Coordinates of C-alpha atoms in Angstrom, one line a residue:
T1 CA -4.3 23.2 1.7
L2 CA -3.0 21.5 4.9
T3 CA -1.2 19.0 5.7
L4 CA 0.0 17.9 8.1
S5 CA 2.5 14.4 9.2
P6 CA 2.5 12.7 13.3
D7 CA 6.7 13.8 12.8
S8 CA 8.6 15.3 10.5
A9 CA 10.7 12.8 8.7
R10 CA 7.5 11.2 8.9
G11 CA 5.8 11.2 5.2
F12 CA 1.9 11.2 4.0
S13 CA 1.4 6.6 3.7
G14 CA -0.6 6.3 6.5
E15 CA 2.0 5.5 8.7
G16 CA 2.9 1.9 6.1
G17 CA -0.2 1.7 6.4
V18 CA -0.8 2.2 2.9
L19 CA 1.6 0.1 1.4
E20 CA -0.7 -2.9 1.2
A21 CA -2.5 -1.2 -1.3
L22 CA 0.5 -0.2 -3.3
A23 CA 1.8 -2.7 -3.7
T24 CA -1.1 -4.8 -5.5
E25 CA -1.2 -5.5 -8.8
D26 CA -4.5 -4.3 -10.0
A27 CA -4.6 -1.7 -7.7
A28 CA -3.9 0.5 -10.3
A29 CA -6.0 -0.6 -13.5
D30 CA -8.7 -0.7 -10.2
A31 CA -7.8 2.8 -9.7
E32 CA -8.5 4.2 -13.2
L33 CA -12.0 2.9 -13.3
V34 CA -12.7 3.4 -10.2
S35 CA -11.8 7.2 -10.6
V36 CA -14.4 7.3 -14.3
L37 CA -16.9 6.4 -11.5
L38 CA -16.5 9.4 -9.4
A39 CA -19.1 12.4 -9.7
W40 CA -17.9 14.4 -7.4
E41 CA -20.4 13.4 -4.3
P42 CA -19.2 14.5 -0.4
R43 CA -19.6 10.8 1.1
I44 CA -18.6 8.1 -1.3
E45 CA -19.8 4.4 -1.3
P46 CA -16.9 1.4 -1.1
A47 CA -20.5 -1.3 -1.7
S48 CA -22.0 1.3 -4.8
L49 CA -18.6 1.6 -6.6
A50 CA -17.5 -1.9 -6.3
E51 CA -21.4 -2.8 -7.3
Q52 CA -21.5 -0.4 -9.9
S53 CA -17.8 -1.7 -11.4
G54 CA -18.0 -4.6 -11.4
L55 CA -14.8 -4.5 -8.3
S56 CA -15.2 -6.7 -5.1
V57 CA -14.9 -4.5 -2.2
E58 CA -12.2 -5.1 -1.2
R59 CA -9.9 -4.0 -4.9
V60 CA -12.2 -0.4 -4.7
R61 CA -11.3 0.5 -1.2
A62 CA -7.3 -0.7 -2.6
A63 CA -8.0 1.9 -5.7
L64 CA -9.2 4.2 -3.3
T65 CA -6.5 4.0 -0.8
R66 CA -4.5 4.3 -4.2
L67 CA -6.6 7.6 -5.9
G68 CA -6.1 8.6 -1.8
T69 CA -1.9 9.1 -2.1
A70 CA -2.5 10.5 -4.9
G71 CA -4.3 13.9 -4.0
R72 CA -7.9 12.7 -5.5
V73 CA -9.6 11.2 -3.4
G74 CA -9.6 11.6 1.3
Y75 CA -11.6 10.4 4.4
D76 CA -13.2 12.2 5.9
L77 CA -12.4 10.9 10.5
A78 CA -15.4 12.9 11.2
D79 CA -17.8 10.4 8.8
A80 CA -15.8 7.4 8.8
A81 CA -16.1 8.1 4.5
Y82 CA -14.2 9.3 1.9
F83 CA -15.3 11.8 -0.8
H84 CA -14.7 12.7 -3.7
R85 CA -11.4 15.9 -4.0
E86 CA -8.8 16.5 -6.7
L87 CA -5.7 18.6 -5.4
P88 CA -2.6 19.6 -7.1
Y89 CA -0.4 15.4 -6.5
D90 CA 1.4 14.2 -9.1
A91 CA -0.3 10.9 -9.1
D92 CA 2.5 8.1 -8.8
R93 CA 4.8 10.3 -6.0
A94 CA 3.8 8.3 -2.9
E95 CA 4.8 5.0 -4.7
R96 CA 8.4 6.4 -5.9
H97 CA 8.7 8.0 -3.0
N98 CA 8.0 5.5 -0.3
P99 CA 11.7 3.8 0.7
R100 CA 10.2 0.4 2.0
L101 CA 7.9 0.5 -1.1
V102 CA 11.1 0.8 -3.9
A103 CA 12.7 -1.2 -1.9
A104 CA 10.6 -4.4 -1.6
R105 CA 10.3 -4.4 -5.9
R106 CA 13.5 -4.4 -6.8
L107 CA 13.8 -7.5 -3.0
A108 CA 11.0 -9.6 -6.3
G109 CA 12.8 -7.8 -8.9
E110 CA 16.1 -9.5 -8.7
G111 CA 14.7 -12.5 -6.5
A112 CA 15.3 -11.9 -3.2
V113 CA 12.4 -14.1 -2.2
T114 CA 12.0 -18.1 -1.8
L115 CA 9.1 -19.3 -0.8
D116 CA 8.4 -22.0 1.5
G117 CA 4.7 -22.6 2.3
S118 CA 3.4 -19.5 4.9
R119 CA 7.4 -19.2 5.0
A120 CA 9.4 -17.3 2.7
T121 CA 13.6 -16.5 3.1
V122 CA 14.0 -12.7 1.7
A123 CA 18.3 -12.5 1.0
S124 CA 18.6 -8.0 1.3
G125 CA 21.9 -7.2 0.8
D126 CA 24.8 -9.8 3.0
R127 CA 22.1 -11.3 5.5
R128 CA 18.7 -14.1 5.1
Y129 CA 15.0 -13.2 6.4
Q130 CA 12.8 -14.7 8.2
V131 CA 9.2 -13.3 7.0
R132 CA 6.3 -15.4 8.5
E133 CA 2.8 -15.8 6.7
S134 CA 0.0 -16.2 9.5
G135 CA -3.1 -15.6 7.7
S136 CA -3.8 -11.7 7.1
A137 CA -0.7 -10.8 9.0
F138 CA 3.4 -10.6 8.0
S139 CA 6.4 -11.2 10.8
C140 CA 9.9 -10.5 9.6
T141 CA 13.4 -11.0 11.8
C142 CA 14.4 -7.6 10.0
Q143 CA 15.1 -4.6 12.8
W144 CA 12.1 -3.0 11.1
W145 CA 10.0 -6.0 12.7
A146 CA 11.7 -5.6 15.4
D147 CA 10.6 -2.7 16.4
Y148 CA 7.7 -1.7 15.0
R149 CA 5.9 -4.3 14.7
G150 CA 3.4 -4.3 11.8
R151 CA 2.7 -0.7 14.0
R152 CA 3.8 1.2 11.1
G153 CA 3.0 -0.7 8.1
P154 CA 5.0 -4.1 6.4
C155 CA 8.9 -3.9 6.8
K156 CA 9.9 -3.9 3.2
H157 CA 10.8 -8.3 3.1
A158 CA 7.3 -8.7 4.1
L159 CA 6.3 -6.5 1.3
A160 CA 8.4 -7.9 -1.1
V161 CA 7.2 -11.4 -0.4
R162 CA 3.5 -10.4 -1.1
M163 CA 4.6 -9.3 -4.1
V164 CA 5.3 -12.6 -5.2
R165 CA 3.3 -14.4 -2.9
R166 CA 0.6 -12.3 -5.6
G167 CA 2.8 -12.2 -8.4
A168 CA 2.3 -9.5 -9.1
T169 CA 5.7 -8.8 -11.1
V170 CA 6.0 -6.7 -14.1
A171 CA 8.1 -6.6 -17.1
G172 CA 11.6 -4.2 -16.0
G173 CA 10.6 -5.7 -12.5
V174 CA 7.9 -5.4 -9.6
R175 CA 4.5 -3.2 -9.9

């Protein structure tokens, strides 16, 4: 197996694109349900899995993303389709080792997020960052946002706000 990343300093988080799916409260349980329905098909159809599982297509896609980071599902760019596979990955490694996701869970778990309508304030260290939500898009006053403007996924502050808005807290912090 050969796995490549666009830069040696970057990981395999889809440039941050998978963080939203990993940060949802339902993704872990949904991934377990969806994984039971996988049957080594050469092409996985999210709509079919949604019908079989009783989940929305959006939740199935989030579950497939989670299964993908665990090495249990692949995505073929040429076919624009998911496929079933089993790689020897630690299923929770992507979550444990993603610094933005880990930091976002810490911020949300520590109560650093204050919601105010479509805006939120996130206390991080000795600074306060303003996060705005417009539809499904976020913006933030942090340096990460200034540098990447969402091209590499959300910053830790926006992720923490999304977690708090979803109420994704569990015992011991935020999931």
